Amino acid sequence: MSTDNSSADVVIVGGGPAGRALATRCIARQLTVVIVDQHPRRVWTPTYSAWADELPSWLPDEAIASRIQRPSVWAEEQKMLDRAYYVLNTSSLQLFLTDTSAQFRALTARTLSPNSVVCTDGTQLTGSVVVDARGTDLTVTTAQQTAFGVIVDRALTAPILGGGEAWFMDWRRDNGTSDADTPSFLYAVPLDDERVLLEETCLVGRPALGLRELEARLRTRLHNRGCEVPDDAPVERVRFAVEGPKDSSPGGVLRFGGRGGLMHPGTGYSVATSLAEADAVAEAIADGGDPEAALWPRSAKGVAALRRVGLNALLTLDPAEVATFFDRFFDLPVEAQRSYLSDRRDAAATAKVMATLFRTSPWHVRKTLMRAPFLR
């Protein structure tokens, strides 16, 4: 075994947004950081978005590509949401989070312990704290989100947006499906002043809809709305697990980001949460405290358990009930929506939203929700 004798305060395995966000905040506290990643120079290509109020104050303005003040949803009818929604500038985000003070190792981690990482080539890296930020794993049993999108000139999207700024969710069935088919929705957001992402999304499935099916649905939907997409339009393909490992800290190794349970299992959003939580973890490390406790107080564990119940409810809904479910959800006050979608430390508020949603749903939806398993 070869040994890399250089040590660091923090060794982070995984150089995606979560790992680099944590590295950035650790370096801001004068901690030394090593990032282990197979491809540290790989260019990030996914579209990352977040509610404006989720993002930390230290994120620079140039990391925001598009600001949507009132996104729209359509479940059973159109609603406008009084909550600003931002699309991030992926390249600027990557550049900002790639702090040159961090040491990058283009290696593959094999085994992790609380203070060391052994790589497949035999290299051993040591640190006071080891963090696993490698994201979620795709397996046949994990719930997944899938999407197929095209990027088009903004001038082509007038019949799609219908005068609104963006579609956060558009569940209408003009994508060639019936009420008996697994539903998917249109996600349509401006990437900048000139380009718009139009994406057909399967919110969650076990298994999720395939990309070919989503592509066919998207093209049918856009054709039905009078938007003809050029053959050479750039595309975006999305598939990821919305469930992280059940054990948040196996063998004493701290997990962070999607791998550490920071992904919302009912929406697939994790980047904003990882950015926001990086400070709490970095501060605990710098102060010699318990970063696991800082990341997962009892209230956060309660919210995570409730969100797993919510995921199972979504997976249990009949196809014809999905639009009704979301229509009731977006009827809730914005603060209630925020509590469920973004607040991971107020279990009482999350439980209240879920109880309200159950109480206000039609009886046939409530019957389905009562069949949802309470344990993953």
GROMACS .gro file of C-alpha atoms in nm:
model
  376
    1MET     CA    1   0.000   0.000   0.000
    2SER     CA    2   0.127   0.343  -0.091
    3THR     CA    3   0.056   0.623   0.150
    4ASP     CA    4  -0.006   0.990   0.088
    5ASN     CA    5   0.156   1.128   0.401
    6SER     CA    6  -0.008   1.468   0.365
    7SER     CA    7  -0.287   1.511   0.614
    8ALA     CA    8  -0.576   1.754   0.631
    9ASP     CA    9  -0.833   1.869   0.878
   10VAL     CA   10  -1.111   1.739   0.651
   11VAL     CA   11  -1.108   1.474   0.377
   12ILE     CA   12  -1.419   1.491   0.159
   13VAL     CA   13  -1.500   1.205  -0.077
   14GLY     CA   14  -1.707   1.340  -0.365
   15GLY     CA   15  -1.649   1.665  -0.552
   16GLY     CA   16  -2.004   1.754  -0.653
   17PRO     CA   17  -2.198   2.058  -0.530
   18ALA     CA   18  -2.244   1.919  -0.178
   19GLY     CA   19  -1.881   1.817  -0.130
   20ARG     CA   20  -1.741   2.140  -0.269
   21ALA     CA   21  -1.988   2.353  -0.075
   22LEU     CA   22  -1.872   2.192   0.248
   23ALA     CA   23  -1.508   2.232   0.143
   24THR     CA   24  -1.563   2.601   0.071
   25ARG     CA   25  -1.717   2.665   0.412
   26CYS     CA   26  -1.446   2.465   0.589
   27ILE     CA   27  -1.175   2.663   0.413
   28ALA     CA   28  -1.352   2.985   0.517
   29ARG     CA   29  -1.282   2.870   0.875
   30GLN     CA   30  -0.912   2.812   0.804
   31LEU     CA   31  -0.948   2.434   0.788
   32THR     CA   32  -0.735   2.239   0.540
   33VAL     CA   33  -0.932   2.023   0.296
   34VAL     CA   34  -0.861   1.734   0.061
   35ILE     CA   35  -1.128   1.638  -0.194
   36VAL     CA   36  -1.120   1.286  -0.337
   37ASP     CA   37  -1.299   1.262  -0.670
   38GLN     CA   38  -1.250   1.036  -0.972
   39HIS     CA   39  -1.295   1.323  -1.217
   40PRO     CA   40  -1.226   1.653  -1.035
   41ARG     CA   41  -1.219   1.853  -1.360
   42ARG     CA   42  -1.545   1.720  -1.499
   43VAL     CA   43  -1.773   2.006  -1.602
   44TRP     CA   44  -2.109   2.011  -1.428
   45THR     CA   45  -2.400   2.008  -1.671
   46PRO     CA   46  -2.726   1.958  -1.471
   47THR     CA   47  -2.969   2.242  -1.414
   48TYR     CA   48  -2.985   2.329  -1.044
   49SER     CA   49  -3.269   2.539  -0.905
   50ALA     CA   50  -3.391   2.647  -0.564
   51TRP     CA   51  -3.643   2.862  -0.384
   52ALA     CA   52  -3.476   3.196  -0.326
   53ASP     CA   53  -3.525   3.184   0.050
   54GLU     CA   54  -3.338   2.851   0.072
   55LEU     CA   55  -3.004   2.987  -0.050
   56PRO     CA   56  -2.733   3.101   0.194
   57SER     CA   57  -2.622   3.463   0.203
   58TRP     CA   58  -2.264   3.373   0.109
   59LEU     CA   59  -2.366   3.257  -0.239
   60PRO     CA   60  -2.263   3.531  -0.487
   61ASP     CA   61  -2.507   3.695  -0.727
   62GLU     CA   62  -2.324   3.554  -1.028
   63ALA     CA   63  -2.427   3.204  -0.919
   64ILE     CA   64  -2.789   3.299  -1.002
   65ALA     CA   65  -2.874   3.267  -1.372
   66SER     CA   66  -3.246   3.343  -1.363
   67ARG     CA   67  -3.483   3.493  -1.107
   68ILE     CA   68  -3.851   3.397  -1.126
   69GLN     CA   69  -4.063   3.605  -0.892
   70ARG     CA   70  -4.393   3.419  -0.931
   71PRO     CA   71  -4.372   3.073  -1.085
   72SER     CA   72  -4.696   2.904  -1.190
   73VAL     CA   73  -4.836   2.558  -1.126
   74TRP     CA   74  -5.123   2.378  -1.296
   75ALA     CA   75  -5.277   2.078  -1.125
   76GLU     CA   76  -5.654   2.110  -1.166
   77GLU     CA   77  -5.624   2.478  -1.254
   78GLN     CA   78  -5.355   2.744  -1.281
   79LYS     CA   79  -5.211   2.899  -0.967
   80MET     CA   80  -4.934   3.154  -0.924
   81LEU     CA   81  -4.702   3.110  -0.628
   82ASP     CA   82  -4.591   3.407  -0.421
   83ARG     CA   83  -4.246   3.265  -0.365
   84ALA     CA   84  -3.940   3.356  -0.571
   85TYR     CA   85  -3.763   3.071  -0.748
   86TYR     CA   86  -3.407   3.087  -0.882
   87VAL     CA   87  -3.225   2.888  -1.149
   88LEU     CA   88  -2.856   2.863  -1.068
   89ASN     CA   89  -2.575   2.933  -1.311
   90THR     CA   90  -2.413   2.590  -1.307
   91SER     CA   91  -2.075   2.695  -1.445
   92SER     CA   92  -2.047   2.994  -1.211
   93LEU     CA   93  -2.152   2.778  -0.917
   94GLN     CA   94  -1.885   2.522  -0.998
   95LEU     CA   95  -1.620   2.790  -1.038
   96PHE     CA   96  -1.713   2.957  -0.709
   97LEU     CA   97  -1.715   2.629  -0.516
   98THR     CA   98  -1.382   2.517  -0.659
   99ASP     CA   99  -1.165   2.687  -0.398
  100THR     CA  100  -0.800   2.669  -0.503
  101SER     CA  101  -0.704   2.617  -0.139
  102ALA     CA  102  -0.852   2.267  -0.149
  103GLN     CA  103  -0.629   1.980  -0.255
  104PHE     CA  104  -0.792   1.759  -0.519
  105ARG     CA  105  -0.702   1.392  -0.558
  106ALA     CA  106  -0.817   1.225  -0.881
  107LEU     CA  107  -0.868   0.891  -0.710
  108THR     CA  108  -1.143   0.640  -0.639
  109ALA     CA  109  -1.218   0.580  -0.274
  110ARG     CA  110  -1.247   0.215  -0.170
  111THR     CA  111  -1.295   0.222   0.207
  112LEU     CA  112  -1.374   0.506   0.444
  113SER     CA  113  -1.317   0.532   0.819
  114PRO     CA  114  -1.366   0.830   1.051
  115ASN     CA  115  -1.005   0.943   0.996
  116SER     CA  116  -0.882   0.787   0.672
  117VAL     CA  117  -0.970   0.704   0.314
  118VAL     CA  118  -0.809   0.413   0.132
  119CYS     CA  119  -0.828   0.437  -0.247
  120THR     CA  120  -0.835   0.162  -0.506
  121ASP     CA  121  -0.472   0.223  -0.601
  122GLY     CA  122  -0.364   0.177  -0.238
  123THR     CA  123  -0.324   0.545  -0.160
  124GLN     CA  124  -0.429   0.633   0.194
  125LEU     CA  125  -0.541   0.984   0.286
  126THR     CA  126  -0.578   1.088   0.647
  127GLY     CA  127  -0.773   1.363   0.813
  128SER     CA  128  -0.925   1.465   1.142
  129VAL     CA  129  -1.269   1.421   0.983
  130VAL     CA  130  -1.376   1.216   0.680
  131VAL     CA  131  -1.696   1.311   0.495
  132ASP     CA  132  -1.875   1.096   0.238
  133ALA     CA  133  -2.044   1.325  -0.018
  134ARG     CA  134  -2.069   1.089  -0.314
  135GLY     CA  135  -2.439   1.140  -0.381
  136THR     CA  136  -2.716   0.882  -0.395
  137ASP     CA  137  -2.685   0.537  -0.551
  138LEU     CA  138  -2.916   0.413  -0.825
  139THR     CA  139  -3.056   0.067  -0.750
  140VAL     CA  140  -3.360  -0.124  -0.868
  141THR     CA  141  -3.530  -0.071  -0.532
  142THR     CA  142  -3.473   0.302  -0.478
  143ALA     CA  143  -3.734   0.557  -0.577
  144GLN     CA  144  -3.606   0.772  -0.862
  145GLN     CA  145  -3.679   1.092  -1.046
  146THR     CA  146  -3.640   1.102  -1.423
  147ALA     CA  147  -3.674   1.381  -1.676
  148PHE     CA  148  -3.608   1.462  -2.040
  149GLY     CA  149  -3.570   1.822  -2.148
  150VAL     CA  150  -3.484   2.045  -2.441
  151ILE     CA  151  -3.331   2.391  -2.433
  152VAL     CA  152  -3.487   2.633  -2.681
  153ASP     CA  153  -3.482   3.000  -2.767
  154ARG     CA  154  -3.709   3.204  -2.545
  155ALA     CA  155  -3.896   3.338  -2.848
  156LEU     CA  156  -4.033   2.987  -2.915
  157THR     CA  157  -4.181   2.942  -2.568
  158ALA     CA  158  -4.461   3.201  -2.568
  159PRO     CA  159  -4.732   2.937  -2.633
  160ILE     CA  160  -4.581   2.719  -2.360
  161LEU     CA  161  -4.547   2.977  -2.084
  162GLY     CA  162  -4.879   3.141  -2.166
  163GLY     CA  163  -4.774   3.481  -2.038
  164GLY     CA  164  -4.631   3.347  -1.713
  165GLU     CA  165  -4.269   3.353  -1.599
  166ALA     CA  166  -4.226   2.976  -1.559
  167TRP     CA  167  -4.401   2.649  -1.493
  168PHE     CA  168  -4.285   2.491  -1.170
  169MET     CA  169  -4.528   2.206  -1.236
  170ASP     CA  170  -4.782   2.168  -1.517
  171TRP     CA  171  -4.972   1.841  -1.479
  172ARG     CA  172  -5.209   1.886  -1.775
  173ARG     CA  173  -5.261   1.577  -1.989
  174ASP     CA  174  -5.183   1.731  -2.328
  175ASN     CA  175  -4.872   1.513  -2.340
  176GLY     CA  176  -5.057   1.222  -2.498
  177THR     CA  177  -5.150   1.041  -2.176
  178SER     CA  178  -5.477   0.946  -2.011
  179ASP     CA  179  -5.584   0.943  -1.648
  180ALA     CA  180  -5.483   0.577  -1.631
  181ASP     CA  181  -5.119   0.646  -1.725
  182THR     CA  182  -4.845   0.725  -1.477
  183PRO     CA  183  -4.846   1.106  -1.475
  184SER     CA  184  -4.561   1.340  -1.559
  185PHE     CA  185  -4.547   1.717  -1.557
  186LEU     CA  186  -4.392   1.997  -1.759
  187TYR     CA  187  -4.117   2.195  -1.588
  188ALA     CA  188  -4.043   2.511  -1.788
  189VAL     CA  189  -3.792   2.766  -1.658
  190PRO     CA  190  -3.580   3.038  -1.819
  191LEU     CA  191  -3.209   2.960  -1.796
  192ASP     CA  192  -3.116   3.317  -1.886
  193ASP     CA  193  -3.252   3.601  -2.099
  194GLU     CA  194  -3.231   3.394  -2.417
  195ARG     CA  195  -3.289   3.027  -2.333
  196VAL     CA  196  -3.565   2.824  -2.167
  197LEU     CA  197  -3.552   2.466  -2.040
  198LEU     CA  198  -3.865   2.264  -2.124
  199GLU     CA  199  -3.859   1.937  -1.934
  200GLU     CA  200  -4.102   1.647  -1.896
  201THR     CA  201  -4.056   1.513  -1.545
  202CYS     CA  202  -4.154   1.200  -1.358
  203LEU     CA  203  -4.153   1.336  -1.004
  204VAL     CA  204  -4.090   1.001  -0.838
  205GLY     CA  205  -4.137   0.638  -0.923
  206ARG     CA  206  -4.030   0.293  -0.818
  207PRO     CA  207  -3.956   0.238  -1.102
  208ALA     CA  208  -3.968   0.582  -1.260
  209LEU     CA  209  -4.076   0.648  -1.618
  210GLY     CA  210  -3.809   0.587  -1.881
  211LEU     CA  211  -3.638   0.868  -2.068
  212ARG     CA  212  -3.772   0.760  -2.408
  213GLU     CA  213  -4.126   0.773  -2.277
  214LEU     CA  214  -4.067   1.116  -2.128
  215GLU     CA  215  -3.915   1.242  -2.452
  216ALA     CA  216  -4.219   1.123  -2.648
  217ARG     CA  217  -4.453   1.291  -2.399
  218LEU     CA  218  -4.258   1.617  -2.411
  219ARG     CA  219  -4.258   1.636  -2.788
  220THR     CA  220  -4.630   1.557  -2.799
  221ARG     CA  221  -4.703   1.827  -2.542
  222LEU     CA  222  -4.496   2.091  -2.716
  223HIS     CA  223  -4.647   2.006  -3.056
  224ASN     CA  224  -4.997   2.034  -2.909
  225ARG     CA  225  -4.913   2.381  -2.780
  226GLY     CA  226  -4.766   2.502  -3.106
  227CYS     CA  227  -4.398   2.485  -3.013
  228GLU     CA  228  -4.185   2.309  -3.273
  229VAL     CA  229  -3.842   2.228  -3.133
  230PRO     CA  230  -3.542   2.247  -3.369
  231ASP     CA  231  -3.373   1.914  -3.435
  232ASP     CA  232  -3.043   2.044  -3.302
  233ALA     CA  233  -3.183   2.176  -2.972
  234PRO     CA  234  -2.962   2.078  -2.675
  235VAL     CA  235  -3.115   1.814  -2.450
  236GLU     CA  236  -3.097   1.736  -2.079
  237ARG     CA  237  -3.143   1.384  -1.941
  238VAL     CA  238  -3.205   1.331  -1.572
  239ARG     CA  239  -3.212   1.017  -1.360
  240PHE     CA  240  -3.123   1.001  -0.992
  241ALA     CA  241  -3.236   0.831  -0.674
  242VAL     CA  242  -3.436   1.047  -0.435
  243GLU     CA  243  -3.358   0.819  -0.140
  244GLY     CA  244  -3.023   0.815   0.036
  245PRO     CA  245  -2.882   0.530   0.247
  246LYS     CA  246  -3.080   0.459   0.562
  247ASP     CA  247  -2.775   0.489   0.791
  248SER     CA  248  -2.674   0.855   0.796
  249SER     CA  249  -2.330   0.791   0.947
  250PRO     CA  250  -2.208   0.431   0.901
  251GLY     CA  251  -1.898   0.341   1.096
  252GLY     CA  252  -1.866   0.696   1.224
  253VAL     CA  253  -1.812   0.845   0.877
  254LEU     CA  254  -2.020   1.159   0.831
  255ARG     CA  255  -2.239   1.160   0.521
  256PHE     CA  256  -2.333   1.488   0.358
  257GLY     CA  257  -2.549   1.604   0.067
  258GLY     CA  258  -2.775   1.357  -0.108
  259ARG     CA  259  -2.580   1.067   0.038
  260GLY     CA  260  -2.638   1.210   0.383
  261GLY     CA  261  -3.015   1.234   0.352
  262LEU     CA  262  -3.033   1.602   0.258
  263MET     CA  263  -3.235   1.534  -0.056
  264HIS     CA  264  -3.607   1.594  -0.018
  265PRO     CA  265  -3.749   1.251  -0.113
  266GLY     CA  266  -4.072   1.401  -0.241
  267THR     CA  267  -3.914   1.659  -0.473
  268GLY     CA  268  -3.559   1.552  -0.552
  269TYR     CA  269  -3.412   1.885  -0.438
  270SER     CA  270  -3.087   1.873  -0.242
  271VAL     CA  271  -2.838   2.132  -0.370
  272ALA     CA  272  -2.984   2.432  -0.187
  273THR     CA  273  -3.009   2.232   0.136
  274SER     CA  274  -2.648   2.120   0.102
  275LEU     CA  275  -2.536   2.479   0.045
  276ALA     CA  276  -2.734   2.601   0.343
  277GLU     CA  277  -2.624   2.322   0.580
  278ALA     CA  278  -2.254   2.343   0.491
  279ASP     CA  279  -2.198   2.622   0.745
  280ALA     CA  280  -2.340   2.427   1.039
  281VAL     CA  281  -2.122   2.126   0.961
  282ALA     CA  282  -1.808   2.333   0.896
  283GLU     CA  283  -1.858   2.529   1.218
  284ALA     CA  284  -1.895   2.211   1.421
  285ILE     CA  285  -1.576   2.069   1.271
  286ALA     CA  286  -1.382   2.390   1.329
  287ASP     CA  287  -1.501   2.411   1.691
  288GLY     CA  288  -1.419   2.048   1.764
  289GLY     CA  289  -1.786   1.963   1.805
  290ASP     CA  290  -2.003   1.687   1.664
  291PRO     CA  291  -2.089   1.763   1.299
  292GLU     CA  292  -2.338   1.477   1.290
  293ALA     CA  293  -2.532   1.630   1.578
  294ALA     CA  294  -2.516   1.973   1.414
  295LEU     CA  295  -2.658   1.832   1.092
  296TRP     CA  296  -2.911   1.596   1.248
  297PRO     CA  297  -3.072   1.729   1.566
  298ARG     CA  298  -3.376   1.535   1.683
  299SER     CA  299  -3.615   1.770   1.505
  300ALA     CA  300  -3.440   1.715   1.170
  301LYS     CA  301  -3.466   1.340   1.214
  302GLY     CA  302  -3.838   1.384   1.278
  303VAL     CA  303  -3.881   1.586   0.958
  304ALA     CA  304  -3.689   1.322   0.761
  305ALA     CA  305  -3.917   1.048   0.892
  306LEU     CA  306  -4.228   1.248   0.798
  307ARG     CA  307  -4.090   1.314   0.451
  308ARG     CA  308  -4.042   0.941   0.399
  309VAL     CA  309  -4.410   0.898   0.483
  310GLY     CA  310  -4.485   1.168   0.226
  311LEU     CA  311  -4.276   0.987  -0.035
  312ASN     CA  312  -4.467   0.665   0.023
  313ALA     CA  313  -4.793   0.857  -0.009
  314LEU     CA  314  -4.686   0.990  -0.349
  315LEU     CA  315  -4.589   0.641  -0.462
  316THR     CA  316  -4.928   0.507  -0.348
  317LEU     CA  317  -5.149   0.764  -0.524
  318ASP     CA  318  -5.348   0.642  -0.823
  319PRO     CA  319  -5.253   0.825  -1.145
  320ALA     CA  320  -5.586   1.009  -1.156
  321GLU     CA  321  -5.537   1.136  -0.798
  322VAL     CA  322  -5.200   1.307  -0.844
  323ALA     CA  323  -5.333   1.634  -0.990
  324THR     CA  324  -5.593   1.660  -0.714
  325PHE     CA  325  -5.326   1.602  -0.449
  326PHE     CA  326  -5.104   1.881  -0.583
  327ASP     CA  327  -5.399   2.111  -0.637
  328ARG     CA  328  -5.472   2.086  -0.264
  329PHE     CA  329  -5.107   2.127  -0.174
  330PHE     CA  330  -5.068   2.450  -0.370
  331ASP     CA  331  -5.391   2.579  -0.218
  332LEU     CA  332  -5.205   2.590   0.115
  333PRO     CA  333  -5.059   2.923   0.231
  334VAL     CA  334  -4.707   2.985   0.103
  335GLU     CA  335  -4.567   2.954   0.456
  336ALA     CA  336  -4.718   2.607   0.484
  337GLN     CA  337  -4.573   2.510   0.146
  338ARG     CA  338  -4.235   2.639   0.260
  339SER     CA  339  -4.256   2.438   0.581
  340TYR     CA  340  -4.298   2.113   0.391
  341LEU     CA  341  -4.070   2.182   0.096
  342SER     CA  342  -3.779   2.355   0.269
  343ASP     CA  343  -3.779   2.350   0.650
  344ARG     CA  344  -3.591   2.045   0.776
  345ARG     CA  345  -3.580   2.141   1.144
  346ASP     CA  346  -3.946   2.191   1.238
  347ALA     CA  347  -4.115   1.853   1.265
  348ALA     CA  348  -4.430   2.002   1.418
  349ALA     CA  349  -4.480   2.235   1.121
  350THR     CA  350  -4.421   1.952   0.873
  351ALA     CA  351  -4.671   1.730   1.055
  352LYS     CA  352  -4.927   2.012   1.059
  353VAL     CA  353  -4.897   2.060   0.682
  354MET     CA  354  -4.940   1.688   0.619
  355ALA     CA  355  -5.244   1.673   0.848
  356THR     CA  356  -5.400   1.976   0.677
  357LEU     CA  357  -5.337   1.829   0.333
  358PHE     CA  358  -5.498   1.502   0.439
  359ARG     CA  359  -5.797   1.677   0.591
  360THR     CA  360  -5.863   1.897   0.287
  361SER     CA  361  -5.823   1.621   0.027
  362PRO     CA  362  -6.128   1.449  -0.123
  363TRP     CA  363  -6.233   1.124   0.041
  364HIS     CA  364  -6.102   0.904  -0.240
  365VAL     CA  365  -5.756   1.061  -0.206
  366ARG     CA  366  -5.765   1.022   0.172
  367LYS     CA  367  -5.847   0.653   0.133
  368THR     CA  368  -5.539   0.610  -0.084
  369LEU     CA  369  -5.318   0.805   0.155
  370MET     CA  370  -5.431   0.585   0.442
  371ARG     CA  371  -5.298   0.284   0.251
  372ALA     CA  372  -4.951   0.436   0.222
  373PRO     CA  373  -4.687   0.243   0.421
  374PHE     CA  374  -4.538   0.440   0.707
  375LEU     CA  375  -4.194   0.285   0.683
  376ARG     CA  376  -3.968   0.283   0.385
   0.00000   0.00000   0.00000
